[in-house]
C-alpha cells in the first residue's frame, strides 16, 4: 500500500473511531493492513511415521489417540474417545473429581470402520454426564489391560460474566509446522482452556487411497492437548473422504467414526452442525460441506437455533465454520459465498460477535461489514461497514503439508482489516459480559507475542465506557 493509501486509511480510521464511540461500537475500524512480516517460505512437510509425536503408547492394548470434547449443551458433560488396537477391550471410563476419592464409572460404545484396504482400530466413545462445574477430574481408560490416566477441568457454570479463554486452531495437519503451532498454543501464557477447531484435521486424504494410518498418527500427535482439554470440532473439506474411485461413497466416514460431538443436545439431526454453551459463550458450529440451502435440515436448524440464544445468559455468540465468507487471498476465493448469501442476514440480525473460519492457509481479520442489501436487480453488491455485523477471522494457518497461502488479491479490499501469510493460532479471552480480548500469535515469535490483537466490546451490553476500544 502506498503513502496515499496509508494516510487515507488513517483518516478513515479516525472517522470510524469517532463514529464508533457514538454508536458504542464493538470494534474500531483501522485501515486495511497487509502485514509487512514476510515469513521465509519453506516447503511444509509432514513428520515421518517414526516421529516422536506419533509414538504408540507402551503396553498391551494401551489406549491411544485419547481426545475429549464437550458432551452436552451446558458444559457438565464430556465425551471421552480413544482407540485400542490389539482387541476391543473395555468401554469404561473411570473418573473422579480432585476433591473426592469416590471413583465413578461410565460405559461407552465401540465402533470400527473399513476404508478401502484399511481397517480401523477399536474406537471407543464414552459420554460422562452430570459433572460438577469448574472442577478438575481425573479419568482412566484402558481398564483391564494398560490403564492410562489423564485429567480435564470442567468449565464454570454458564453465566454472563464468567471469564473463559478459548484457543483457535485451524487446518492443522501433521507437519513440522503443525507441531510448532500446537507447541505455541500450549506454551502461550494466555492458557487456552478449550480449542475451537475450525476444520481440516489430519490431511490423511492427501495420501494414496486417503491412507487412514495418517488419521491414527494425527490422533496420537494431538493427544498431548486433546486428552486434557476439549477440542470443539468443525468439519472441513479434508474430512469428507469421498472417493468413489476406490469404492468409498460415504462422506465423512473416518471423521464421524473418530470424532463424536454432542449434536443431539442442541436438537441437531447430524454431527456436522450443532451448538454448545460454555461459560459466557454460545458457540454455533456450521457445516460448509453439508447442504445449507433453504428447506435443508441445517437451514431449518439454524433458523430455530439463533432465536434461542439468550444474550443475558451467554453474551458472546461465536460461529465456527470451515470455508470463510470474507477472504481476500487468491485461494478458495468466494467458496463461502453461497452460504454467506443464505445466512448473513441472520448473523447481522442476531449480532453474531465473531465468525471463525479456516480453509485458507493464512491469517486474516475483517472489519465489521455486511453485504446483505443485494438482490438481482438492485446491483448493491459491495460490503459496507455495519456495526451489527460480526468480525470475520480466517485462522486456517495451523501449518499442514499443503503449505502457506501467500497470494493475496490486490489492492486489499476495504473489508479486510489485517492479513498475513504466516502459521499460527489465536486466543479469544472473554473477561466479562462487555469485554473480550482477541489475539493472534504467529509461530515465528515468542509464545506471548501478539501479531494482531483487538478488544471486542459486546454490542448487546452496550458498555458505558468504550474508551479502550482500540487495538492493543
Ligand atoms: C493398501 O493398498 C496399497 C496399494 O494399493 C498398499 O500399498 C498398502 O500396503 C495396502 N495396505 C494394506 C493395509 O493392505
Ligand atoms: C514436536 O514438538 C514437541 C514439543 O515441542 C517436541 O518435543 C517434539 O520433539 C517435536 N517433534 C517433531 C517431530 O518435531
Ligand atoms: C435469559 O437469561 C436470563 C439470565 O440467565 C434469565 O433471567 C432469563 O429468564 C432468560 N430469558 C429467557 C427468555 O429464557
Ligand atoms: C496469484 O493469483 C492470481 C489470481 O489467481 C494469478 O493470476 C497470479 O498468477 C498468482 N500469482 C502468483 C505469484 O502465483
Ligand atoms: C470487564 O472487563 C474489562 C477488561 O478487563 C474491565 O476493564 C471492566 O472493568 C470489566 N467490567 C466489569 C463490570 O467488571
Ligand atoms: Fe480446507
Short mmCIF file of C-alpha atoms and ligand atoms in Angstrom, two decimals:
data_model
loop_
_atom_site.label_atom_id
_atom_site.label_comp_id
_atom_site.label_asym_id
_atom_site.label_seq_id
_atom_site.Cartn_x
_atom_site.Cartn_y
_atom_site.Cartn_z
CA UNK A 1 0.00 0.00 0.00
CA UNK A 2 1.38 3.44 -0.92
CA UNK A 3 1.64 6.55 1.23
CA UNK A 4 -1.64 7.86 -0.16
CA UNK A 5 -3.34 4.67 0.84
CA UNK A 6 -1.96 4.82 4.34
CA UNK A 7 -2.99 8.38 5.06
CA UNK A 8 -6.40 7.71 3.59
CA UNK A 9 -6.81 4.68 5.84
CA UNK A 10 -5.84 6.57 8.97
CA UNK A 11 -8.32 9.29 8.07
CA UNK A 12 -10.98 6.62 7.70
CA UNK A 13 -9.85 5.08 10.97
CA UNK A 14 -10.24 8.40 12.79
CA UNK A 15 -13.71 8.94 11.43
CA UNK A 16 -14.70 5.44 12.39
CA UNK A 17 -13.28 5.80 15.90
CA UNK A 18 -15.45 8.87 16.44
CA UNK A 19 -18.45 7.13 14.92
CA UNK A 20 -17.61 4.05 16.93
CA UNK A 21 -17.77 5.96 20.22
CA UNK A 22 -21.10 7.44 19.25
CA UNK A 23 -22.53 4.03 18.43
CA UNK A 24 -20.79 2.25 21.29
CA UNK A 25 -19.19 0.23 18.55
CA UNK A 26 -17.72 -3.11 19.40
CA UNK A 27 -14.70 -2.86 17.19
CA UNK A 28 -12.88 0.14 15.94
CA UNK A 29 -12.01 0.02 12.29
CA UNK A 30 -8.48 0.58 11.14
CA UNK A 31 -7.47 0.88 7.54
CA UNK A 32 -6.69 -2.42 5.90
CA UNK A 33 -3.24 -3.65 6.76
CA UNK A 34 -1.27 -6.23 4.86
CA UNK A 35 1.41 -7.22 7.33
CA UNK A 36 4.96 -6.38 6.37
CA UNK A 37 6.09 -9.53 8.13
CA UNK A 38 7.33 -11.90 5.45
CA UNK A 39 7.78 -15.41 6.60
CA UNK A 40 10.56 -17.38 4.98
CA UNK A 41 8.59 -19.65 2.70
CA UNK A 42 9.88 -23.18 3.05
CA UNK A 43 8.26 -26.37 2.00
CA UNK A 44 5.87 -27.63 4.65
CA UNK A 45 6.44 -31.34 5.11
CA UNK A 46 4.74 -33.98 7.20
CA UNK A 47 6.55 -35.50 10.14
CA UNK A 48 7.68 -39.04 9.21
CA UNK A 49 5.85 -42.04 10.63
CA UNK A 50 8.64 -42.78 13.10
CA UNK A 51 8.48 -39.29 14.68
CA UNK A 52 8.38 -38.95 18.45
CA UNK A 53 4.91 -37.38 18.34
CA UNK A 54 3.45 -40.47 16.65
CA UNK A 55 4.82 -43.00 19.17
CA UNK A 56 2.37 -45.71 20.18
CA UNK A 57 1.95 -45.88 23.97
CA UNK A 58 3.61 -48.91 25.53
CA UNK A 59 1.66 -51.84 26.95
CA UNK A 60 -0.80 -54.44 25.73
CA UNK A 61 -3.84 -52.84 24.11
CA UNK A 62 -2.88 -49.45 25.51
CA UNK A 63 -5.42 -46.73 24.68
CA UNK A 64 -4.12 -44.23 22.16
CA UNK A 65 -5.40 -41.11 20.39
CA UNK A 66 -7.24 -40.04 23.53
CA UNK A 67 -9.39 -36.97 22.96
CA UNK A 68 -12.22 -35.18 24.72
CA UNK A 69 -14.92 -32.77 23.68
CA UNK A 70 -17.94 -31.22 25.36
CA UNK A 71 -20.62 -33.88 25.87
CA UNK A 72 -23.79 -31.89 26.50
CA UNK A 73 -25.21 -28.42 25.90
CA UNK A 74 -24.25 -26.75 29.20
CA UNK A 75 -20.72 -27.97 29.91
CA UNK A 76 -21.47 -30.66 32.52
CA UNK A 77 -20.75 -33.47 30.08
CA UNK A 78 -17.58 -34.71 28.40
CA UNK A 79 -17.20 -37.21 25.56
CA UNK A 80 -14.03 -39.25 26.05
CA UNK A 81 -12.76 -41.07 22.94
CA UNK A 82 -9.81 -43.40 22.46
CA UNK A 83 -8.56 -46.21 20.23
CA UNK A 84 -7.31 -49.66 21.13
CA UNK A 85 -5.64 -51.86 18.54
CA UNK A 86 -4.95 -55.34 19.94
CA UNK A 87 -8.50 -56.20 20.95
CA UNK A 88 -11.68 -54.25 21.71
CA UNK A 89 -11.02 -54.03 25.44
CA UNK A 90 -13.14 -52.09 27.90
CA UNK A 91 -15.56 -49.27 27.04
CA UNK A 92 -15.42 -48.00 30.61
CA UNK A 93 -14.10 -44.66 31.78
CA UNK A 94 -13.19 -44.42 35.45
CA UNK A 95 -13.31 -40.85 36.74
CA UNK A 96 -13.22 -38.91 39.97
CA UNK A 97 -13.05 -35.30 40.99
CA UNK A 98 -9.95 -33.88 42.57
CA UNK A 99 -11.90 -33.27 45.79
CA UNK A 100 -13.28 -36.76 46.21
CA UNK A 101 -11.89 -40.26 46.48
CA UNK A 102 -15.06 -41.86 45.14
CA UNK A 103 -14.42 -43.35 41.73
CA UNK A 104 -17.26 -43.30 39.23
CA UNK A 105 -17.58 -45.29 36.05
CA UNK A 106 -19.28 -44.54 32.78
CA UNK A 107 -19.90 -47.00 29.99
CA UNK A 108 -19.31 -46.10 26.38
CA UNK A 109 -19.64 -47.67 22.98
CA UNK A 110 -17.16 -49.07 20.48
CA UNK A 111 -17.17 -48.61 16.70
CA UNK A 112 -14.92 -49.68 13.83
CA UNK A 113 -14.88 -48.94 10.13
CA UNK A 114 -13.10 -50.03 6.97
CA UNK A 115 -11.80 -47.64 4.36
CA UNK A 116 -10.56 -49.23 1.11
CA UNK A 117 -7.95 -51.69 2.41
CA UNK A 118 -7.59 -50.05 5.85
CA UNK A 119 -9.32 -51.40 8.94
CA UNK A 120 -9.61 -49.08 11.90
CA UNK A 121 -8.72 -49.94 15.46
CA UNK A 122 -11.44 -50.23 18.10
CA UNK A 123 -12.72 -46.70 18.53
CA UNK A 124 -14.33 -46.03 21.91
CA UNK A 125 -16.63 -43.14 22.82
CA UNK A 126 -17.95 -42.61 26.31
CA UNK A 127 -20.09 -39.69 27.46
CA UNK A 128 -19.70 -38.68 31.09
CA UNK A 129 -22.61 -36.59 32.37
CA UNK A 130 -23.65 -34.52 35.36
CA UNK A 131 -20.16 -33.40 36.29
CA UNK A 132 -19.68 -30.53 38.73
CA UNK A 133 -18.84 -27.22 37.10
CA UNK A 134 -15.38 -25.70 37.47
CA UNK A 135 -13.82 -28.87 38.81
CA UNK A 136 -10.73 -30.86 37.97
CA UNK A 137 -11.42 -34.51 37.18
CA UNK A 138 -9.03 -37.37 36.66
CA UNK A 139 -10.01 -40.14 34.28
CA UNK A 140 -8.65 -43.53 33.30
CA UNK A 141 -9.17 -45.50 30.10
CA UNK A 142 -7.74 -48.88 29.10
CA UNK A 143 -9.16 -50.66 32.15
CA UNK A 144 -8.22 -54.35 32.32
CA UNK A 145 -5.20 -54.02 30.06
CA UNK A 146 -2.99 -50.94 30.19
CA UNK A 147 -4.73 -48.17 32.11
CA UNK A 148 -3.76 -44.61 31.21
CA UNK A 149 -4.70 -41.65 33.38
CA UNK A 150 -5.48 -38.10 32.20
CA UNK A 151 -7.36 -35.09 33.59
CA UNK A 152 -9.58 -32.23 32.50
CA UNK A 153 -11.22 -29.22 34.11
CA UNK A 154 -14.93 -28.62 33.60
CA UNK A 155 -15.99 -25.07 32.67
CA UNK A 156 -17.70 -22.74 35.14
CA UNK A 157 -21.50 -22.71 35.21
CA UNK A 158 -22.91 -20.82 32.25
CA UNK A 159 -23.40 -17.14 33.07
CA UNK A 160 -22.90 -13.72 31.53
CA UNK A 161 -19.80 -12.62 33.43
CA UNK A 162 -17.89 -15.87 33.53
CA UNK A 163 -14.39 -15.35 32.15
CA UNK A 164 -13.13 -18.05 29.83
CA UNK A 165 -10.24 -18.48 27.41
CA UNK A 166 -10.66 -20.21 24.07
CA UNK A 167 -7.88 -21.19 21.70
CA UNK A 168 -8.42 -21.11 17.93
CA UNK A 169 -6.68 -23.53 15.60
CA UNK A 170 -7.50 -24.49 12.04
CA UNK A 171 -6.25 -26.69 9.21
CA UNK A 172 -3.67 -28.27 11.45
CA UNK A 173 -2.41 -31.38 9.68
CA UNK A 174 0.72 -33.14 10.90
CA UNK A 175 3.75 -31.35 9.52
CA UNK A 176 6.68 -29.95 11.49
CA UNK A 177 4.82 -26.63 11.30
CA UNK A 178 1.69 -28.23 12.78
CA UNK A 179 3.82 -29.33 15.71
CA UNK A 180 5.09 -25.76 16.10
CA UNK A 181 1.53 -24.40 16.11
CA UNK A 182 0.46 -26.86 18.78
CA UNK A 183 3.54 -26.12 20.88
CA UNK A 184 2.97 -22.37 20.59
CA UNK A 185 -0.64 -22.82 21.64
CA UNK A 186 0.34 -24.98 24.61
CA UNK A 187 3.01 -22.55 25.79
CA UNK A 188 1.01 -19.37 25.22
CA UNK A 189 0.84 -17.73 28.66
CA UNK A 190 -2.82 -16.83 27.94
CA UNK A 191 -3.54 -20.54 28.64
CA UNK A 192 -6.41 -21.53 26.40
CA UNK A 193 -8.81 -23.88 28.16
CA UNK A 194 -10.74 -25.21 25.16
CA UNK A 195 -9.82 -25.27 21.49
CA UNK A 196 -12.33 -24.12 18.92
CA UNK A 197 -11.10 -26.09 15.92
CA UNK A 198 -12.30 -24.76 12.57
CA UNK A 199 -11.88 -27.90 10.46
CA UNK A 200 -9.34 -29.89 8.41
CA UNK A 201 -7.79 -32.19 10.96
CA UNK A 202 -5.36 -34.82 9.68
CA UNK A 203 -4.98 -34.28 5.91
CA UNK A 204 -4.82 -38.08 5.58
CA UNK A 205 -6.68 -37.60 2.31
CA UNK A 206 -3.53 -36.21 0.71
CA UNK A 207 -2.02 -39.71 0.89
CA UNK A 208 -2.67 -42.52 -1.62
CA UNK A 209 -6.14 -44.01 -1.04
CA UNK A 210 -6.55 -41.48 1.80
CA UNK A 211 -4.24 -43.68 3.86
CA UNK A 212 -6.15 -43.72 7.14
CA UNK A 213 -2.98 -44.59 9.04
CA UNK A 214 -2.49 -40.81 8.92
CA UNK A 215 -5.74 -40.38 10.86
CA UNK A 216 -4.20 -42.54 13.58
CA UNK A 217 -0.92 -40.64 13.60
CA UNK A 218 -2.86 -37.36 13.86
CA UNK A 219 -4.79 -38.70 16.83
CA UNK A 220 -1.55 -39.65 18.57
CA UNK A 221 0.13 -36.35 17.70
CA UNK A 222 -2.65 -34.18 19.12
CA UNK A 223 -3.30 -36.34 22.21
CA UNK A 224 -0.96 -34.21 24.31
CA UNK A 225 -3.60 -31.46 24.12
CA UNK A 226 -6.87 -33.20 23.16
CA UNK A 227 -6.73 -35.61 26.13
CA UNK A 228 -6.60 -32.72 28.60
CA UNK A 229 -8.87 -30.07 27.17
CA UNK A 230 -11.89 -30.27 24.91
CA UNK A 231 -11.49 -29.51 21.25
CA UNK A 232 -14.74 -28.35 19.67
CA UNK A 233 -14.83 -29.90 16.22
CA UNK A 234 -15.90 -28.39 12.90
CA UNK A 235 -15.89 -30.49 9.72
CA UNK A 236 -13.71 -29.25 6.85
CA UNK A 237 -13.29 -30.44 3.29
CA UNK A 238 -10.44 -32.76 4.33
CA UNK A 239 -12.95 -34.63 6.47
CA UNK A 240 -15.16 -35.53 3.50
CA UNK A 241 -13.11 -38.55 2.31
CA UNK A 242 -15.47 -39.19 -0.60
CA UNK A 243 -13.57 -41.42 -3.06
CA UNK A 244 -15.92 -43.32 -5.34
CA UNK A 245 -12.98 -44.50 -7.48
CA UNK A 246 -11.95 -46.84 -4.66
CA UNK A 247 -15.47 -47.66 -3.52
CA UNK A 248 -15.70 -45.07 -0.74
CA UNK A 249 -19.09 -43.42 -1.19
CA UNK A 250 -20.00 -42.37 2.34
CA UNK A 251 -18.84 -38.81 3.05
CA UNK A 252 -17.16 -38.10 6.41
CA UNK A 253 -16.73 -41.80 7.25
CA UNK A 254 -13.36 -41.65 9.08
CA UNK A 255 -14.13 -38.31 10.73
CA UNK A 256 -17.56 -39.23 12.01
CA UNK A 257 -16.38 -42.55 13.42
CA UNK A 258 -13.45 -40.96 15.21
CA UNK A 259 -14.74 -37.59 16.40
CA UNK A 260 -18.08 -37.57 18.14
CA UNK A 261 -19.83 -34.32 19.08
CA UNK A 262 -22.91 -33.64 21.25
CA UNK A 263 -25.16 -32.64 18.36
CA UNK A 264 -28.36 -34.14 19.76
CA UNK A 265 -28.11 -31.89 22.81
CA UNK A 266 -28.86 -28.92 20.55
CA UNK A 267 -31.64 -30.68 18.63
CA UNK A 268 -29.45 -31.10 15.59
CA UNK A 269 -30.01 -34.13 13.40
CA UNK A 270 -26.42 -34.53 12.19
CA UNK A 271 -22.99 -34.16 13.79
CA UNK A 272 -21.86 -31.51 11.31
CA UNK A 273 -23.89 -28.61 12.72
CA UNK A 274 -24.63 -28.13 16.41
CA UNK A 275 -24.20 -25.73 19.30
CA UNK A 276 -22.86 -25.66 22.82
CA UNK A 277 -22.80 -23.19 25.67
CA UNK A 278 -19.56 -22.83 27.53
CA UNK A 279 -19.05 -20.26 30.30
CA UNK A 280 -20.32 -16.95 28.82
CA UNK A 281 -20.15 -18.08 25.20
CA UNK A 282 -22.71 -19.62 22.88
CA UNK A 283 -20.91 -21.47 20.12
CA UNK A 284 -22.61 -22.45 16.88
CA UNK A 285 -20.78 -24.85 14.60
CA UNK A 286 -21.85 -24.84 10.95
CA UNK A 287 -21.13 -27.25 8.11
CA UNK A 288 -19.69 -25.78 4.92
CA UNK A 289 -19.94 -29.21 3.25
CA UNK A 290 -23.47 -30.24 4.18
CA UNK A 291 -26.49 -28.76 2.45
CA UNK A 292 -27.39 -25.33 3.81
CA UNK A 293 -29.89 -24.01 1.29
CA UNK A 294 -33.45 -23.14 2.16
CA UNK A 295 -35.53 -26.12 3.43
CA UNK A 296 -32.44 -28.22 4.22
CA UNK A 297 -32.01 -29.70 7.70
CA UNK A 298 -29.12 -27.36 8.51
CA UNK A 299 -31.10 -24.28 7.39
CA UNK A 300 -34.14 -25.25 9.43
CA UNK A 301 -31.98 -25.97 12.46
CA UNK A 302 -30.14 -22.64 12.30
CA UNK A 303 -33.38 -20.73 11.76
CA UNK A 304 -34.70 -22.14 15.04
CA UNK A 305 -31.36 -22.02 16.80
CA UNK A 306 -30.48 -18.33 16.56
CA UNK A 307 -33.61 -17.06 18.39
CA UNK A 308 -32.80 -19.47 21.25
CA UNK A 309 -29.57 -17.68 22.12
CA UNK A 310 -30.19 -15.68 25.29
CA UNK A 311 -27.59 -12.93 25.39
CA UNK A 312 -28.40 -12.16 29.03
CA UNK A 313 -27.11 -15.62 29.78
CA UNK A 314 -24.40 -16.03 27.10
CA UNK A 315 -23.49 -12.55 25.84
CA UNK A 316 -20.85 -13.90 23.42
CA UNK A 317 -22.14 -15.50 20.23
CA UNK A 318 -19.39 -17.23 18.28
CA UNK A 319 -19.83 -19.09 14.99
CA UNK A 320 -17.37 -21.65 13.63
CA UNK A 321 -17.32 -22.82 10.03
CA UNK A 322 -14.67 -24.08 7.67
CA UNK A 323 -14.97 -22.05 4.48
CA UNK A 324 -14.67 -18.28 5.12
CA UNK A 325 -17.20 -15.76 3.80
CA UNK A 326 -14.78 -12.82 3.75
CA UNK A 327 -11.40 -13.83 2.40
CA UNK A 328 -9.09 -11.77 0.20
CA UNK A 329 -6.49 -14.40 -0.63
CA UNK A 330 -6.33 -15.92 -4.09
CA UNK A 331 -7.17 -19.30 -2.60
CA UNK A 332 -10.69 -20.59 -2.17
CA UNK A 333 -11.85 -17.15 -3.21
CA UNK A 334 -15.64 -16.88 -2.84
CA UNK A 335 -16.07 -20.56 -1.97
CA UNK A 336 -18.02 -19.43 1.10
CA UNK A 337 -20.19 -17.11 -0.97
CA UNK A 338 -23.30 -19.24 -1.33
CA UNK A 339 -23.51 -19.91 2.38
CA UNK A 340 -22.97 -16.19 3.03
CA UNK A 341 -25.93 -15.39 0.79
CA UNK A 342 -28.11 -17.77 2.80
CA UNK A 343 -27.13 -16.90 6.36
CA UNK A 344 -25.51 -13.47 6.53
CA UNK A 345 -28.77 -11.56 7.14
CA UNK A 346 -29.36 -13.73 10.22
CA UNK A 347 -25.83 -13.10 11.52
CA UNK A 348 -26.45 -9.35 11.29
CA UNK A 349 -29.94 -9.59 12.76
CA UNK A 350 -28.72 -11.65 15.74
CA UNK A 351 -25.49 -9.67 16.12
CA UNK A 352 -23.06 -12.57 16.00
CA UNK A 353 -19.87 -11.31 17.66
CA UNK A 354 -17.29 -13.18 15.66
CA UNK A 355 -17.10 -15.85 12.97
CA UNK A 356 -14.01 -18.04 12.88
CA UNK A 357 -13.23 -19.98 9.71
CA UNK A 358 -10.28 -21.91 8.31
CA UNK A 359 -9.66 -23.36 4.85
CA UNK A 360 -7.34 -20.59 3.63
CA UNK A 361 -3.87 -21.33 4.97
CA UNK A 362 -3.09 -17.87 6.20
CA UNK A 363 -4.43 -15.29 8.61
CA UNK A 364 -6.99 -12.55 8.00
CA UNK A 365 -9.32 -10.40 10.11
CA UNK A 366 -12.18 -8.35 8.66
CA UNK A 367 -13.80 -5.10 9.65
CA UNK A 368 -17.39 -5.35 10.85
CA UNK A 369 -19.01 -5.49 7.42
CA UNK A 370 -22.10 -6.89 5.82
CA UNK A 371 -23.26 -7.40 2.29
CA UNK A 372 -26.92 -8.15 2.63
CA UNK A 373 -28.60 -5.44 0.58
CA UNK A 374 -28.05 -7.10 -2.77
CA UNK A 375 -30.79 -8.59 -4.87
CA UNK A 376 -30.55 -9.49 -8.50
CA UNK A 377 -31.92 -6.18 -9.78
CA UNK A 378 -30.52 -3.50 -7.43
CA UNK A 379 -26.84 -4.04 -8.11
CA UNK A 380 -25.90 -3.20 -4.49
CA UNK A 381 -23.17 -5.77 -4.03
CA UNK A 382 -20.37 -4.12 -2.09
CA UNK A 383 -19.69 -4.96 1.55
CA UNK A 384 -20.44 -1.96 3.78
CA UNK A 385 -19.42 -1.10 7.33
CA UNK A 386 -22.08 -2.48 9.64
CA UNK A 387 -21.78 -2.39 13.41
CA UNK A 388 -24.34 -5.17 13.73
CA UNK A 389 -22.19 -7.49 11.66
CA UNK A 390 -19.67 -9.98 13.02
CA UNK A 391 -15.91 -9.71 12.72
CA UNK A 392 -14.76 -12.46 10.36
CA UNK A 393 -11.48 -14.15 11.17
CA UNK A 394 -9.72 -16.69 8.96
CA UNK A 395 -7.41 -18.83 11.03
CA UNK A 396 -6.63 -21.73 8.66
CA UNK A 397 -2.96 -21.31 9.41
CA UNK A 398 -2.27 -24.38 11.56
CA UNK A 399 0.54 -25.49 9.26
CA UNK A 400 -0.49 -28.52 7.21
CA UNK A 401 1.52 -30.12 4.40
CA UNK A 402 -0.21 -28.10 1.68
CA UNK A 403 1.77 -25.06 2.79
CA UNK A 404 1.01 -21.41 3.19
CA UNK A 405 -1.38 -19.27 1.13
CA UNK A 406 0.74 -16.30 0.10
CA UNK A 407 -1.02 -14.89 -2.95
CA UNK A 408 -3.39 -12.06 -1.99
CA UNK A 409 -5.88 -10.09 -4.05
CA UNK A 410 -4.64 -6.55 -4.69
CA UNK A 411 -5.47 -3.98 -3.66
CA UNK A 412 -6.53 -5.20 -0.24
CA UNK A 413 -10.33 -4.94 -0.15
CA UNK A 414 -11.81 -2.44 2.33
CA UNK A 415 -13.48 -5.23 4.31
CA UNK A 416 -10.10 -6.73 5.13
CA UNK A 417 -8.61 -5.19 8.28
CA UNK A 418 -5.44 -7.24 8.65
CA UNK A 419 -3.90 -10.09 6.71
CA UNK A 420 -0.67 -12.00 6.90
CA UNK A 421 0.68 -15.19 5.37
CA UNK A 422 2.08 -16.93 8.45
CA UNK A 423 1.28 -20.00 10.51
CA UNK A 424 -0.14 -19.50 13.99
CA UNK A 425 -3.08 -19.77 16.39
CA UNK A 426 -5.34 -17.32 18.20
CA UNK A 427 -6.79 -16.75 21.66
CA UNK A 428 -10.28 -15.39 22.39
CA UNK A 429 -10.13 -14.34 26.02
CA UNK A 430 -13.52 -13.41 27.46
CA UNK A 431 -13.17 -11.15 30.51
CA UNK A 432 -16.83 -10.46 31.33
CA UNK A 433 -20.08 -9.63 29.57
CA UNK A 434 -18.70 -6.49 27.97
CA UNK A 435 -15.06 -7.22 27.16
CA UNK A 436 -13.16 -9.93 25.34
CA UNK A 437 -9.57 -9.71 24.23
CA UNK A 438 -8.59 -11.38 20.99
CA UNK A 439 -5.03 -12.03 19.85
CA UNK A 440 -3.33 -13.89 17.01
CA UNK A 441 0.11 -15.41 17.54
CA UNK A 442 2.41 -16.33 14.71
CA UNK A 443 4.73 -19.29 15.14
CA UNK A 444 7.88 -17.32 14.44
CA UNK A 445 7.64 -15.24 17.60
CA UNK A 446 7.99 -15.83 21.33
CA UNK A 447 4.97 -17.51 22.87
CA UNK A 448 3.46 -14.32 24.29
CA UNK A 449 3.90 -12.07 21.24
CA UNK A 450 0.66 -10.82 19.70
CA UNK A 451 0.97 -10.23 15.98
CA UNK A 452 -2.61 -8.96 15.75
CA UNK A 453 -4.97 -8.14 18.58
CA UNK A 454 -8.22 -6.42 19.32
CA UNK A 455 -10.60 -5.68 22.16
CA UNK A 456 -14.13 -6.89 21.46
CA UNK A 457 -16.93 -4.89 23.04
CA UNK A 458 -20.14 -6.74 23.44
CA UNK A 459 -22.83 -4.89 21.49
CA UNK A 460 -25.65 -6.46 23.46
CA UNK A 461 -24.49 -4.95 26.72
CA UNK A 462 -23.54 -1.52 25.30
CA UNK A 463 -20.79 -0.57 27.72
CA UNK A 464 -20.96 2.96 29.07
CA UNK A 465 -17.26 3.46 28.71
CA UNK A 466 -15.73 2.36 25.45
CA UNK A 467 -12.56 4.39 25.75
CA UNK A 468 -10.39 1.28 25.45
CA UNK A 469 -11.90 0.22 22.15
CA UNK A 470 -8.67 0.21 20.24
CA UNK A 471 -6.21 -2.38 19.15
CA UNK A 472 -3.70 -3.25 21.81
C1 LIG B 1 -3.34 -50.90 0.64
O1 LIG B 1 -3.08 -50.79 -0.73
C2 LIG B 1 -1.91 -50.07 -1.06
C3 LIG B 1 -1.74 -50.00 -2.56
O2 LIG B 1 -2.95 -50.10 -3.23
C4 LIG B 1 -0.68 -50.78 -0.46
O3 LIG B 1 0.47 -50.03 -0.70
C5 LIG B 1 -0.88 -50.92 1.04
O4 LIG B 1 0.19 -51.66 1.62
C6 LIG B 1 -2.19 -51.63 1.34
N1 LIG B 1 -2.43 -51.59 2.79
C7 LIG B 1 -2.91 -52.64 3.43
C8 LIG B 1 -3.12 -52.46 4.89
O5 LIG B 1 -3.16 -53.68 2.88
C1 LIG B 2 7.14 -31.70 18.35
O1 LIG B 2 7.11 -30.73 19.40
C2 LIG B 2 7.41 -31.26 20.66
C3 LIG B 2 7.18 -30.15 21.68
O2 LIG B 2 7.83 -29.00 21.31
C4 LIG B 2 8.84 -31.79 20.68
O3 LIG B 2 9.13 -32.38 21.92
C5 LIG B 2 8.96 -32.85 19.59
O4 LIG B 2 10.31 -33.31 19.53
C6 LIG B 2 8.55 -32.30 18.24
N1 LIG B 2 8.56 -33.37 17.27
C7 LIG B 2 8.88 -33.17 15.97
C8 LIG B 2 8.89 -34.39 15.11
O5 LIG B 2 9.10 -32.08 15.51
C1 LIG B 3 -32.27 -15.29 29.75
O1 LIG B 3 -31.28 -15.46 30.72
C2 LIG B 3 -31.51 -14.70 31.89
C3 LIG B 3 -30.26 -14.82 32.76
O2 LIG B 3 -29.92 -16.16 32.95
C4 LIG B 3 -32.77 -15.20 32.57
O3 LIG B 3 -33.02 -14.45 33.72
C5 LIG B 3 -33.93 -15.08 31.60
O4 LIG B 3 -35.08 -15.65 32.17
C6 LIG B 3 -33.60 -15.77 30.28
N1 LIG B 3 -34.64 -15.47 29.32
C7 LIG B 3 -35.32 -16.41 28.70
C8 LIG B 3 -36.33 -15.94 27.70
O5 LIG B 3 -35.14 -17.60 28.90
C1 LIG B 4 -1.88 -15.01 -7.81
O1 LIG B 4 -3.23 -15.29 -8.15
C2 LIG B 4 -3.67 -14.66 -9.32
C3 LIG B 4 -5.16 -14.89 -9.46
O2 LIG B 4 -5.47 -16.25 -9.39
C4 LIG B 4 -2.88 -15.18 -10.53
O3 LIG B 4 -3.28 -14.53 -11.70
C5 LIG B 4 -1.40 -14.94 -10.27
O4 LIG B 4 -0.63 -15.52 -11.29
C6 LIG B 4 -0.96 -15.50 -8.92
N1 LIG B 4 0.40 -15.09 -8.64
C7 LIG B 4 1.33 -15.94 -8.26
C8 LIG B 4 2.67 -15.36 -7.97
O5 LIG B 4 1.12 -17.14 -8.13
C1 LIG B 5 -14.84 -6.09 32.20
O1 LIG B 5 -13.50 -6.35 31.80
C2 LIG B 5 -12.80 -5.20 31.40
C3 LIG B 5 -11.46 -5.65 30.85
O2 LIG B 5 -10.79 -6.48 31.73
C4 LIG B 5 -12.67 -4.27 32.58
O3 LIG B 5 -11.97 -3.11 32.19
C5 LIG B 5 -14.06 -3.91 33.06
O4 LIG B 5 -13.96 -3.10 34.22
C6 LIG B 5 -14.84 -5.15 33.39
N1 LIG B 5 -16.20 -4.81 33.72
C7 LIG B 5 -16.76 -5.14 34.85
C8 LIG B 5 -18.16 -4.72 35.03
O5 LIG B 5 -16.15 -5.78 35.69
FE1 LIG B 6 -10.00 -26.72 3.89
#
